[in-house]
CSV table of C-alpha atoms in Angstrom, one decimal:
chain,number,residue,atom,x,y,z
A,1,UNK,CA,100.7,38.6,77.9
A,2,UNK,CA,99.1,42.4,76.9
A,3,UNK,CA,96.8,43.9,79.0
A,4,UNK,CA,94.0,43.1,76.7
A,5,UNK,CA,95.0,39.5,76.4
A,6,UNK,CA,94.7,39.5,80.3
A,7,UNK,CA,91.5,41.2,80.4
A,8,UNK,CA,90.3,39.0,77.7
A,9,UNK,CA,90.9,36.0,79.9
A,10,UNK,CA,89.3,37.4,83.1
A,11,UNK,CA,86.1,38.6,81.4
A,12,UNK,CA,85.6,35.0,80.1
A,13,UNK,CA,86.2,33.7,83.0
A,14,UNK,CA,83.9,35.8,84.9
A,15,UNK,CA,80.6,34.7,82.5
A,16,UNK,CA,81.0,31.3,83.6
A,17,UNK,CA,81.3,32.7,87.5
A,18,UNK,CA,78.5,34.8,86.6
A,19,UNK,CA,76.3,32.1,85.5
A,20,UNK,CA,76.9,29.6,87.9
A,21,UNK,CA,75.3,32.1,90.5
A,22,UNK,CA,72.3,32.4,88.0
A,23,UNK,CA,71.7,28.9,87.7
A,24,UNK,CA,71.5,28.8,91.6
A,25,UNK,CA,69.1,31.3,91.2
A,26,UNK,CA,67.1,29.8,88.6
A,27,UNK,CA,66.9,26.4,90.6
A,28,UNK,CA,65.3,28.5,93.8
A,29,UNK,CA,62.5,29.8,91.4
A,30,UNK,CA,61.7,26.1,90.5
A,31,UNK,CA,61.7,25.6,94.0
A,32,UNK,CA,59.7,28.5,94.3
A,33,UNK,CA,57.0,27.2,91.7
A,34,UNK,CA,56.8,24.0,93.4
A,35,UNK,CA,55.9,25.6,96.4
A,36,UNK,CA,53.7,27.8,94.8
A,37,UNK,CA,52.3,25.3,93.5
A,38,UNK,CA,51.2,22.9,96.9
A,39,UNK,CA,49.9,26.2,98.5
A,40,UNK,CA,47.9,27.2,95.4
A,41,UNK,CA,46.4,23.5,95.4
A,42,UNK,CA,45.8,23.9,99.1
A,43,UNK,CA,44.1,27.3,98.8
A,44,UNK,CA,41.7,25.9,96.0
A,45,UNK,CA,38.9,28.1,94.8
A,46,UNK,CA,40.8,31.4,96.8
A,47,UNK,CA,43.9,31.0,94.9
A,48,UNK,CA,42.6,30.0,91.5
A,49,UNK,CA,44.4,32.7,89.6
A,50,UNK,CA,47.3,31.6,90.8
A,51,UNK,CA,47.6,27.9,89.6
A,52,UNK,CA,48.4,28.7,86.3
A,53,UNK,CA,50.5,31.3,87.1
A,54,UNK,CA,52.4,28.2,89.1
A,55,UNK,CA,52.9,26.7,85.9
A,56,UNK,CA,54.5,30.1,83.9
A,57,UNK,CA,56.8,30.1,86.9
A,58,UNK,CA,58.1,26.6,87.0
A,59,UNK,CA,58.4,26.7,83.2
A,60,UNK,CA,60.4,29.7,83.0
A,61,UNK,CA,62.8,28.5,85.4
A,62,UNK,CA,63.2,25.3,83.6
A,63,UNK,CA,64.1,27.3,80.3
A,64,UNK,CA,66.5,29.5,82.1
A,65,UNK,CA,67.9,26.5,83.2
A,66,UNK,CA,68.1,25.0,79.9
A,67,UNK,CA,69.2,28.3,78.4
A,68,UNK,CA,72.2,28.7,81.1
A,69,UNK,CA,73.1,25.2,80.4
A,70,UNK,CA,73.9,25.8,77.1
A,71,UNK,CA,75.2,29.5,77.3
A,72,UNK,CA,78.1,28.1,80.0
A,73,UNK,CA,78.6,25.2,76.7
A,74,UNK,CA,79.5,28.6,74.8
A,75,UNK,CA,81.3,29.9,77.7
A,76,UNK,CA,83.5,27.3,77.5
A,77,UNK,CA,84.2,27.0,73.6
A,78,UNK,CA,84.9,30.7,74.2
A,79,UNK,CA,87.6,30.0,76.6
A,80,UNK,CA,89.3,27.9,74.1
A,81,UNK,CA,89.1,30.6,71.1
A,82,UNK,CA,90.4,32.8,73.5
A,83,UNK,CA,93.6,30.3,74.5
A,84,UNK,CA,94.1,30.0,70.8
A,85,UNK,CA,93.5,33.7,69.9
A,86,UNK,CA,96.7,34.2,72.6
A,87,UNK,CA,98.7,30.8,71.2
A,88,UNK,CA,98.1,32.1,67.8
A,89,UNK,CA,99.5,35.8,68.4
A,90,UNK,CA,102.1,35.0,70.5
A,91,UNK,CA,103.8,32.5,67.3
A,92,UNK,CA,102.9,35.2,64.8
A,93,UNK,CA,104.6,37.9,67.1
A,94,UNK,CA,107.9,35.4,67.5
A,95,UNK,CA,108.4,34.6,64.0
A,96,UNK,CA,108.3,37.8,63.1
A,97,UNK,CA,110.8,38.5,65.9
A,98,UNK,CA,112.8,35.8,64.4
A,99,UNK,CA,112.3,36.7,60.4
A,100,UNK,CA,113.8,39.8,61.7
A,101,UNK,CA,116.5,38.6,64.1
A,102,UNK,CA,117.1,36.6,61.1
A,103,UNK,CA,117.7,38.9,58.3
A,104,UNK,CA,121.5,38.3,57.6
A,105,UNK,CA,120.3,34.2,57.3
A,106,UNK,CA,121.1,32.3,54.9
A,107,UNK,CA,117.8,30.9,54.6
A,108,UNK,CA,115.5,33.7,56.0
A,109,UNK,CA,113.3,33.9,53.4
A,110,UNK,CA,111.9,30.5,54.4
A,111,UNK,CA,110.2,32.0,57.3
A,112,UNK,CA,107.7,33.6,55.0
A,113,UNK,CA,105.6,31.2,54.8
A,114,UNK,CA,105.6,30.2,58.9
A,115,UNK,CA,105.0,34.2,59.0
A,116,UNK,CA,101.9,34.6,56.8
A,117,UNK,CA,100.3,31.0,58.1
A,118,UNK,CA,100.4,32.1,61.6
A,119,UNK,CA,99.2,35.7,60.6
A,120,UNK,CA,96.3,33.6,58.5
A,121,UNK,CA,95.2,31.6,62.0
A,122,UNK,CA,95.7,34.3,64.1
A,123,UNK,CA,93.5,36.6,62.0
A,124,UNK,CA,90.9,34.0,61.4
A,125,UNK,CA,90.9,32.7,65.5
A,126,UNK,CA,90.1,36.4,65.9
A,127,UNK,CA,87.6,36.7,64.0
A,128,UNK,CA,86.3,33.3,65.4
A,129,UNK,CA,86.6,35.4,68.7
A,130,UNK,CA,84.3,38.0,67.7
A,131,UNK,CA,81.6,35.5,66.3
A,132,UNK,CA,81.5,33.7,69.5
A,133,UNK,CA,80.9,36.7,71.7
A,134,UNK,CA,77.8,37.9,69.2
A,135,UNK,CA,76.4,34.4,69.8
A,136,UNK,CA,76.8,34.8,73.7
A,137,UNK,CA,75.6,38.0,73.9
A,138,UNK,CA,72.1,36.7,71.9
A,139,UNK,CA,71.8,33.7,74.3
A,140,UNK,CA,72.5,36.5,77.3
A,141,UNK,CA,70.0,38.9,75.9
A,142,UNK,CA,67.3,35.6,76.1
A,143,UNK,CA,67.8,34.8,79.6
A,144,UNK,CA,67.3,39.2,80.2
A,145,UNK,CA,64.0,38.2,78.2
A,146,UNK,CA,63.0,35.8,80.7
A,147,UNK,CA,64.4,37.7,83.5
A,148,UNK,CA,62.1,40.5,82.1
A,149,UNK,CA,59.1,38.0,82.4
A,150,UNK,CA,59.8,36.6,85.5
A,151,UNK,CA,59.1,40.1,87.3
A,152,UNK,CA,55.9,40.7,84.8
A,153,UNK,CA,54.7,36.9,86.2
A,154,UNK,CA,55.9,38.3,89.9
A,155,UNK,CA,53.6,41.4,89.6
A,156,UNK,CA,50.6,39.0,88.5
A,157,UNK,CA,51.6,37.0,91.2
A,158,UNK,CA,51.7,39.7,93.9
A,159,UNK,CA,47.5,41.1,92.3
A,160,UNK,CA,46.2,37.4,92.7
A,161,UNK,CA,48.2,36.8,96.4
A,162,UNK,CA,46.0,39.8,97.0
A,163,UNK,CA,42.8,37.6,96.5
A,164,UNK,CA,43.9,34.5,98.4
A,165,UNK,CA,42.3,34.9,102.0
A,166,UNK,CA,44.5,33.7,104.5
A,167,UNK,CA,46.8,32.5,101.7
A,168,UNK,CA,47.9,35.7,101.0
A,169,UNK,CA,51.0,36.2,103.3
A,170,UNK,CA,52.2,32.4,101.6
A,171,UNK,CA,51.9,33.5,97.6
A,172,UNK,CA,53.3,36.7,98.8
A,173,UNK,CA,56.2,35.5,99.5
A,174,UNK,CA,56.5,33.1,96.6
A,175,UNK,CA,55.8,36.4,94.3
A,176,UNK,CA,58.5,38.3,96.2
A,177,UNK,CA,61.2,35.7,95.8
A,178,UNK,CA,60.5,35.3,92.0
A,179,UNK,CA,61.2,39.1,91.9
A,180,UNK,CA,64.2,38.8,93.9
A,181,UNK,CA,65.6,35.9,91.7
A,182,UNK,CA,64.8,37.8,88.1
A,183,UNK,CA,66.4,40.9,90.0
A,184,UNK,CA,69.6,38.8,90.4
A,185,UNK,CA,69.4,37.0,87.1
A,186,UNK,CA,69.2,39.9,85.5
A,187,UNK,CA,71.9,42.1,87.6
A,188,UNK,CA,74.3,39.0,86.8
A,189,UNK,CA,73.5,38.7,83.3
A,190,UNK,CA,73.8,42.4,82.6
A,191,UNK,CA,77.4,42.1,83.9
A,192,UNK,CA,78.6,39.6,81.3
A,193,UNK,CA,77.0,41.6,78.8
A,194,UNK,CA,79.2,44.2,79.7
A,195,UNK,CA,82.3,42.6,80.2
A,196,UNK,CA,81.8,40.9,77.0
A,197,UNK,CA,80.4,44.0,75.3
A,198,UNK,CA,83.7,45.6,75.1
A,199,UNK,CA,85.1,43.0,72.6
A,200,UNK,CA,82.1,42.8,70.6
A,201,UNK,CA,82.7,46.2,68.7
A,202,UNK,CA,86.4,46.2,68.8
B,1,UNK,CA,122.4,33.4,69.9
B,2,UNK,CA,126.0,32.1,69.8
B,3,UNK,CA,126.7,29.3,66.9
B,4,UNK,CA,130.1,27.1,67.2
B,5,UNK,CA,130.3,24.4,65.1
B,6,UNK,CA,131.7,21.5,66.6
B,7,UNK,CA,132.0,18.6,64.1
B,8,UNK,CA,132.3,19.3,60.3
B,9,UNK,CA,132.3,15.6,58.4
B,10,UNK,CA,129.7,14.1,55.9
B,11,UNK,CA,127.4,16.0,58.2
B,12,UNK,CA,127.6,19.0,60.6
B,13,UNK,CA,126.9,19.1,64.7
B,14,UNK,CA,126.7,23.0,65.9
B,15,UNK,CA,126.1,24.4,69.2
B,16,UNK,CA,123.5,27.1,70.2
B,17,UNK,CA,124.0,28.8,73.4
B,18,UNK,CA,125.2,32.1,75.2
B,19,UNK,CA,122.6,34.0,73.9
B,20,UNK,CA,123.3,37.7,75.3
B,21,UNK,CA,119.4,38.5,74.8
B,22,UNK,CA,118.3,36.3,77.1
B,23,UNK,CA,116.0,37.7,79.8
B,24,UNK,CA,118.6,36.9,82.9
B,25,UNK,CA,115.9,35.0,85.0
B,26,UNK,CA,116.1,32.4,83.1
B,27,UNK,CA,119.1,29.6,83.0
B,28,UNK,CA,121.1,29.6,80.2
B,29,UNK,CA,120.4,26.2,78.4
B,30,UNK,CA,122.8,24.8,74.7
B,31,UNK,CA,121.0,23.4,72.2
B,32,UNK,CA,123.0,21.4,69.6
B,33,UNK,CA,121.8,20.8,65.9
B,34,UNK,CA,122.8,18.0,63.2
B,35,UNK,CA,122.6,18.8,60.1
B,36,UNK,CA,122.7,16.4,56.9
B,37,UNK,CA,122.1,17.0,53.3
B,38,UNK,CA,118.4,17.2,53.3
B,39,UNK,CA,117.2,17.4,57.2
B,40,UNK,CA,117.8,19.1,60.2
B,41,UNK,CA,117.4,18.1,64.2
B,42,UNK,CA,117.3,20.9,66.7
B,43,UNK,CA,118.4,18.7,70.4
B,44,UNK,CA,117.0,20.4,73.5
B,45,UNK,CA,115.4,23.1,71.2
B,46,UNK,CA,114.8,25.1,74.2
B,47,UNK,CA,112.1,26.9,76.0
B,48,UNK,CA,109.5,29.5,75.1
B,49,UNK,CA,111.6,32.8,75.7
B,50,UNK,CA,114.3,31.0,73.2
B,51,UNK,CA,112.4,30.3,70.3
B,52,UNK,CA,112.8,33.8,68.1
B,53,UNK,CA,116.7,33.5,68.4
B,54,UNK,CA,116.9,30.1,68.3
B,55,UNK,CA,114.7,29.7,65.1
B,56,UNK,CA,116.5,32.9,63.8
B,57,UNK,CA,120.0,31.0,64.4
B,58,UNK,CA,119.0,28.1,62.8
B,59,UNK,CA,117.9,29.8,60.2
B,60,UNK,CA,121.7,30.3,59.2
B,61,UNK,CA,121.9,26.6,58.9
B,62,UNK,CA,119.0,25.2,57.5
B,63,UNK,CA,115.6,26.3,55.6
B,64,UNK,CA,112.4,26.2,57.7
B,65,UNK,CA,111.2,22.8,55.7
B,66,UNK,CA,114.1,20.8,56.3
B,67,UNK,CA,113.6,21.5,59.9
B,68,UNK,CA,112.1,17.5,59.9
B,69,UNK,CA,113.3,16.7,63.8
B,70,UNK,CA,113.0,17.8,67.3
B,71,UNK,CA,114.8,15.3,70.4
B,72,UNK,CA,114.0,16.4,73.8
B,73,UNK,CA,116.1,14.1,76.6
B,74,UNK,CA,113.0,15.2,78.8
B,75,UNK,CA,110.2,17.3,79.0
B,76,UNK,CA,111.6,19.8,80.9
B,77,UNK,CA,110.7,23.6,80.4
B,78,UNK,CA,113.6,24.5,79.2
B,79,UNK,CA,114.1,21.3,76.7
B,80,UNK,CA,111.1,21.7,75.6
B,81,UNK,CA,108.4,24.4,76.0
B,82,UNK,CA,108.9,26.0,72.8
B,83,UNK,CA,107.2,22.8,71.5
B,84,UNK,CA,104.0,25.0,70.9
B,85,UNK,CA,105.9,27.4,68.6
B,86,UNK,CA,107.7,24.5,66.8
B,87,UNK,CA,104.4,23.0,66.2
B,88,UNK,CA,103.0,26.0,64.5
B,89,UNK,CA,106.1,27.0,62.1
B,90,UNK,CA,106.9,23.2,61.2
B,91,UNK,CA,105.0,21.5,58.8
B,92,UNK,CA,106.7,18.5,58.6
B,93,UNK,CA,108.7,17.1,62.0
B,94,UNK,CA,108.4,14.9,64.4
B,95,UNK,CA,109.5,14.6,68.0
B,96,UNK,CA,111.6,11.9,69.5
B,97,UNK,CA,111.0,12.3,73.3
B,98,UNK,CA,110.5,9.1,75.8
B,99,UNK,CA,107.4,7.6,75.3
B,100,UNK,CA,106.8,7.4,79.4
B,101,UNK,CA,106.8,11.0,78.8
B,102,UNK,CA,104.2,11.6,76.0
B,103,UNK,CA,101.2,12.7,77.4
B,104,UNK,CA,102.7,15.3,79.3
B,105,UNK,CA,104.2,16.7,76.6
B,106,UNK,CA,101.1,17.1,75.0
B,107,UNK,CA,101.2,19.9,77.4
B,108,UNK,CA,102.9,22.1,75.6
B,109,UNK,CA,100.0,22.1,72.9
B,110,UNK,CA,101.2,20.2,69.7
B,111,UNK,CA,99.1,19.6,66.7
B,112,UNK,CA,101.0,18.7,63.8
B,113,UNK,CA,104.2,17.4,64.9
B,114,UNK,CA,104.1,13.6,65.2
B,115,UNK,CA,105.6,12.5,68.0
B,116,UNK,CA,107.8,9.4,68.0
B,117,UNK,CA,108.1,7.5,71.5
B,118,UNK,CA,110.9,6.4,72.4
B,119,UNK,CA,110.9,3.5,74.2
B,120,UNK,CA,112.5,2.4,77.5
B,121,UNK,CA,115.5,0.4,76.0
B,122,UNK,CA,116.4,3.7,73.4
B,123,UNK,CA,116.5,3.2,69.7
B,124,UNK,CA,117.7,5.3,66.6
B,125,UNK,CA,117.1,8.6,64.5
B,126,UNK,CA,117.6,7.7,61.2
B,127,UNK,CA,118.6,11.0,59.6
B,128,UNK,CA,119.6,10.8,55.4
B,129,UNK,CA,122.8,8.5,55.7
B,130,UNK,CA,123.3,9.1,59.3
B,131,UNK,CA,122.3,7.4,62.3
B,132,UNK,CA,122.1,8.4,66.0
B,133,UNK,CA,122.0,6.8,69.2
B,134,UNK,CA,119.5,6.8,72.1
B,135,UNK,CA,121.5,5.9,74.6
B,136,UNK,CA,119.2,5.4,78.1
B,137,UNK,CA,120.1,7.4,80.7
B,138,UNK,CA,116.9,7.2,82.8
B,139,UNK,CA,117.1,8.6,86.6
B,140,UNK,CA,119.7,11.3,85.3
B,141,UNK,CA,117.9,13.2,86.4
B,142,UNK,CA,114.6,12.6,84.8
B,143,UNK,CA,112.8,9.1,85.3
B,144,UNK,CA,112.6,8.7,81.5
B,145,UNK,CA,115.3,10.0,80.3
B,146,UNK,CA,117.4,9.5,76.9
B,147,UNK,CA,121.0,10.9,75.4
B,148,UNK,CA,122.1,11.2,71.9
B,149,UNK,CA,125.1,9.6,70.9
B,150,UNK,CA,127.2,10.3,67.1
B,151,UNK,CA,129.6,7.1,66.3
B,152,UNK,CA,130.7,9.1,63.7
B,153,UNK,CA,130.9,12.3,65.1
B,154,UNK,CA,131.9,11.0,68.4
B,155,UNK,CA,129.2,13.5,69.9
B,156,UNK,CA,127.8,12.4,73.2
B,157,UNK,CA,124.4,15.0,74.0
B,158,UNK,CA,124.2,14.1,77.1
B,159,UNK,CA,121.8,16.2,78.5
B,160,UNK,CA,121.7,17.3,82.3
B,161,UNK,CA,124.9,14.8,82.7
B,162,UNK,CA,127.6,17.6,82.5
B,163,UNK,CA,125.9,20.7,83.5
B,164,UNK,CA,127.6,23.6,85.3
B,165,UNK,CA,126.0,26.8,86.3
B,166,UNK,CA,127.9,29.5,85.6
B,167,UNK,CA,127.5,32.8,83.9
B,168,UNK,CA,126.4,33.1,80.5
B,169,UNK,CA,129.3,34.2,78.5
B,170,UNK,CA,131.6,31.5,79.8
B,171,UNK,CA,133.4,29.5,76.9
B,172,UNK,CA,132.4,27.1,75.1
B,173,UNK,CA,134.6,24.1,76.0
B,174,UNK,CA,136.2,23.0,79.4
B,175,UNK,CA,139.5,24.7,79.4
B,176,UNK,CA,140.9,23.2,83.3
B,177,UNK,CA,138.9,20.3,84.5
B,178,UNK,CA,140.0,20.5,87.8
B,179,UNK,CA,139.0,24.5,88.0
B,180,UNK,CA,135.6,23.4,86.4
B,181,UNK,CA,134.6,20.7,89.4
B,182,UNK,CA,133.1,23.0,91.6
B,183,UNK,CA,130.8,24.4,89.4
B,184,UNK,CA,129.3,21.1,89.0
B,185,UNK,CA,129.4,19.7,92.1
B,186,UNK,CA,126.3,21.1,93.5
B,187,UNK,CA,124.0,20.3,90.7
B,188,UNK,CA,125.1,16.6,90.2
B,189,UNK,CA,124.6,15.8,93.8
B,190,UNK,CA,121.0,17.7,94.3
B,191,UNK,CA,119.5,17.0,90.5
B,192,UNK,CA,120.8,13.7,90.3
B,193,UNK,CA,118.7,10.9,92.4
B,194,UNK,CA,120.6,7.3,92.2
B,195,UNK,CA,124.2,6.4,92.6
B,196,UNK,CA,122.8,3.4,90.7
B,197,UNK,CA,121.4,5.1,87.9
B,198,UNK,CA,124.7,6.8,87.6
B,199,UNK,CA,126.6,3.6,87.7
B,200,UNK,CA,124.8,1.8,85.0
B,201,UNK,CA,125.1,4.9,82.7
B,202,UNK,CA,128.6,5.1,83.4
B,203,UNK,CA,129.0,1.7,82.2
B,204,UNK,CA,127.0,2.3,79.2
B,205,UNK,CA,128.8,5.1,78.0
B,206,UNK,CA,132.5,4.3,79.0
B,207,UNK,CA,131.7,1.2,76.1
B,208,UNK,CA,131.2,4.4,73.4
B,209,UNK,CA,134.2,6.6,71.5
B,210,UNK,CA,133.5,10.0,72.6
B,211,UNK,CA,135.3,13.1,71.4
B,212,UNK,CA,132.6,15.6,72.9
B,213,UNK,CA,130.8,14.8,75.7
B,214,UNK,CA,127.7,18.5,75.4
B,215,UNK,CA,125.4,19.1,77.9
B,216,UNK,CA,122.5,21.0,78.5
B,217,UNK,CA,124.1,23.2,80.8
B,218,UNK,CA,127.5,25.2,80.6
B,219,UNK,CA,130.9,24.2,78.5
B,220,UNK,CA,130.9,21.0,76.5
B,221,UNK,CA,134.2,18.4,77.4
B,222,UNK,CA,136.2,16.9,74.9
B,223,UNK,CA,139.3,14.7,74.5
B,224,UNK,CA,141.1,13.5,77.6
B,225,UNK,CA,138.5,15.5,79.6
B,226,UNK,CA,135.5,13.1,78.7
B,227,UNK,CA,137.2,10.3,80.8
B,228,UNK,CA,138.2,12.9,83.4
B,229,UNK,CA,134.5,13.7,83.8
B,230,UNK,CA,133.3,10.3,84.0
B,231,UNK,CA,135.6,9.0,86.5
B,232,UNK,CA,134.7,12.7,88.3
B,233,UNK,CA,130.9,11.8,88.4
B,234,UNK,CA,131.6,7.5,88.8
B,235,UNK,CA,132.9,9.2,92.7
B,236,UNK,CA,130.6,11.5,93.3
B,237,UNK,CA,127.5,10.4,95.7
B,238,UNK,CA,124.9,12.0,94.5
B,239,UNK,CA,120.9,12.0,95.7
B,240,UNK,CA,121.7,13.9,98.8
B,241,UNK,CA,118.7,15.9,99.5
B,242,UNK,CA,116.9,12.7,101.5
């Protein structure tokens, strides 16, 4: 197995590594919202601004959720492209090893056709390759979108905390752990952009 | 990859083994072809590392297409692993392996060979005019475990029954029995599990003509030596690791 062939391997395995840490995170920001959501009720009038802001949180972290879900689906198709991509290459690389171990044969010429089938799958399980990492990296770049949002709601979160009496240290600390968990989703995400990234242009 | 061909009739049995390429890590393994008019089978067809110079050696015997059939005796790495490759270059084969065996063999990856089960009591290959034996030899030392057996030829494949370790350019054919012992001694008694296994093959296959008795493993038998090697192993205890 090359070098690249191993690499390939480890950087799809690492997305799904990657992503199982960001779903954890994305089920603490429901949490969060629910919580959020008990002390906004419980503030009432004080903490008005904040309800709906509840209601942005808990639905972005159901849709990163959702999104995550189906990115690890991808993940995982990728995984097999890539055990194909490495079954494929490794049968085009022995027959032609053999075609030329071969070349006093009687019957060499027969392994033409082996030869050019295998170099025919392996060139289109490449390209397969490279289409599945463009879709992962859009699906990535969505959860960076809501990542993004999450830390715009936590700001908004943190100016109407501000307003909520002796509610304030509670929403506070809701807005501070939103922040926290779109810093990590987005930390994690951004690293299996980048460790996909390098096959997406080669 | 060394070829010796060792029956020449209305069809052809040859020998591949001794391959000087070979990485040394791995054990050397034969594999055995029969050729007819219109088909080939590879036996044992060996394991990944083997496949360029064993397709490239075949290829002196028989095009790609008529490559129609692959026996494995078990699904051993060695037998077998190059099952992925075969799958890929073959069009148009199938392999007879035991059917206990089948979905562990799909292992290896395979997606267009068809694979034909063999079942417990053993069974034929039909191949043009010529038909082969599946002689049972389960326990030895796999749990489902078949040889092939030629009544023409008077070829017995028999698998891990026969091996020696030795070094890899060692002849082809047991040249003094008696000099040859030792270097099977070990690997029937460890690899092998049931004196009563071995008993009921013996039995079996002392009922069958055999001229060539070709293992796995190290130099083939024939003539007088074929008897000397049964009633060798009919003494031996082996399964002595417990």
């Amino acid at each position: 197995m090359s070098n690249q062939t191993k690499s390939q391997f480890v950087a799809v395995a690492s997305i799904t590594s990657e992503l199982t840490a960001v779903m954890v995170v994305a089920k603490e920001i429901s949490l969060a919202a629910a919580n959020a959501k008990a002390i906004a009720f419980r503030a009432g009038d004080k903490a008005k601004g904040f309800q709906p802001i509840t209601d942005f949180i808990n639905e972005l972290a159901k849709e990163t959720i959702e999104l995550v879900t189906n990115i690890n689906v991808s993940a995982l198709l990728l995984y097999r492209v890539t055990v194909n991509e490495y079954r494929r290459t490794s049968a085009y690389n022995r027959f032609q090893l053999a075609a030329k171990l071969a070349d006093t044969a009687v019957y060499t010429a027969s392994m033409e056709v082996p030869v050019s089938n295998a170099k025919l799958r392996m060139d289109e399980c490449q390209r397969q390759f490279k289409r599945d990492v463009a879709l992962l990296l859009g699906q990535l770049e969505t959860v960076m979108h809501h990542a993004r949002a999450a830390r715009v709601i936590a700001a908004n979160s943190r100016i109407e905390a501000s307003q909520a009496g002796e509610y304030l240290q509670n929403l506070q600390a809701v807005a501070e752990s939103v922040d926290k968990a779109a810093h990590t989703i987005h930390d994690n995400v951004q690293r299996c952009r980048m460790a996909l990234s390098v096959y997406h242009n080669t | 990859m060394k070829m010796t061909k060792i029956y020449e009739g209305s069809h052809q049995w040859i020998m591949f083994g001794r391959d000087a390429g070979k990485p040394p890590k791995l054990i050397d393994t034969n594999q055995y072809a029969v050729r007819t008019a219109n088909r080939c089978l590879l036996l044992e067809p060996g394991g990944v590392e083997l496949f360029a110079p064993m397709m490239a050696a075949v290829l002196h015997i028989a095009p790609v297409e008529q490559i129609t059939d692959l026996f494995a005796s078990n699904p051993d790495p060695d037998v077998i692993s190059s099952l992925g490759l075969w799958d890929q270059a073959l069009t148009n084969a199938k392999l007879h392996a035991p059917a206990i065996w089948e979905e562990f063999l799909n292992h290896y990856s395979c997606d267009s060979i068809g694979y034909a089960p063999i079942a417990d009591n053993g069974g034929t290959i039909k191949l043009d005019s010529v038909e082969l034996q599946l002689i049972p030899a389960h326990y030895l030392y796999s749990s489902g475990n078949f040889h092939v057996y030629d009544p023409q030829a008077k070829i017995l494949m028999s698998g891990d029954v026969g091996t020696a370790l030795e070094t890899p350019d060692a002849p082809v054919f047991v040249e003094k029995f008696e000099a040859h012992i030792e270097k099977m001694r070990f690997f029937h008694q460890r690899w092998m599990p049931s004196n009563q296994a071995k008993r009921a093959w013996i039995e079996r296959v002392r009922n069958l003509d055999i001229d060539i008795l070709a293992p796995q493993h190290g130099r083939m038998f024939k003539g007088d030596d074929v008897k000397r090697f049964l009633d060798w192993f009919d003494a031996l205890q082996v399964g002595i690791a417990v």
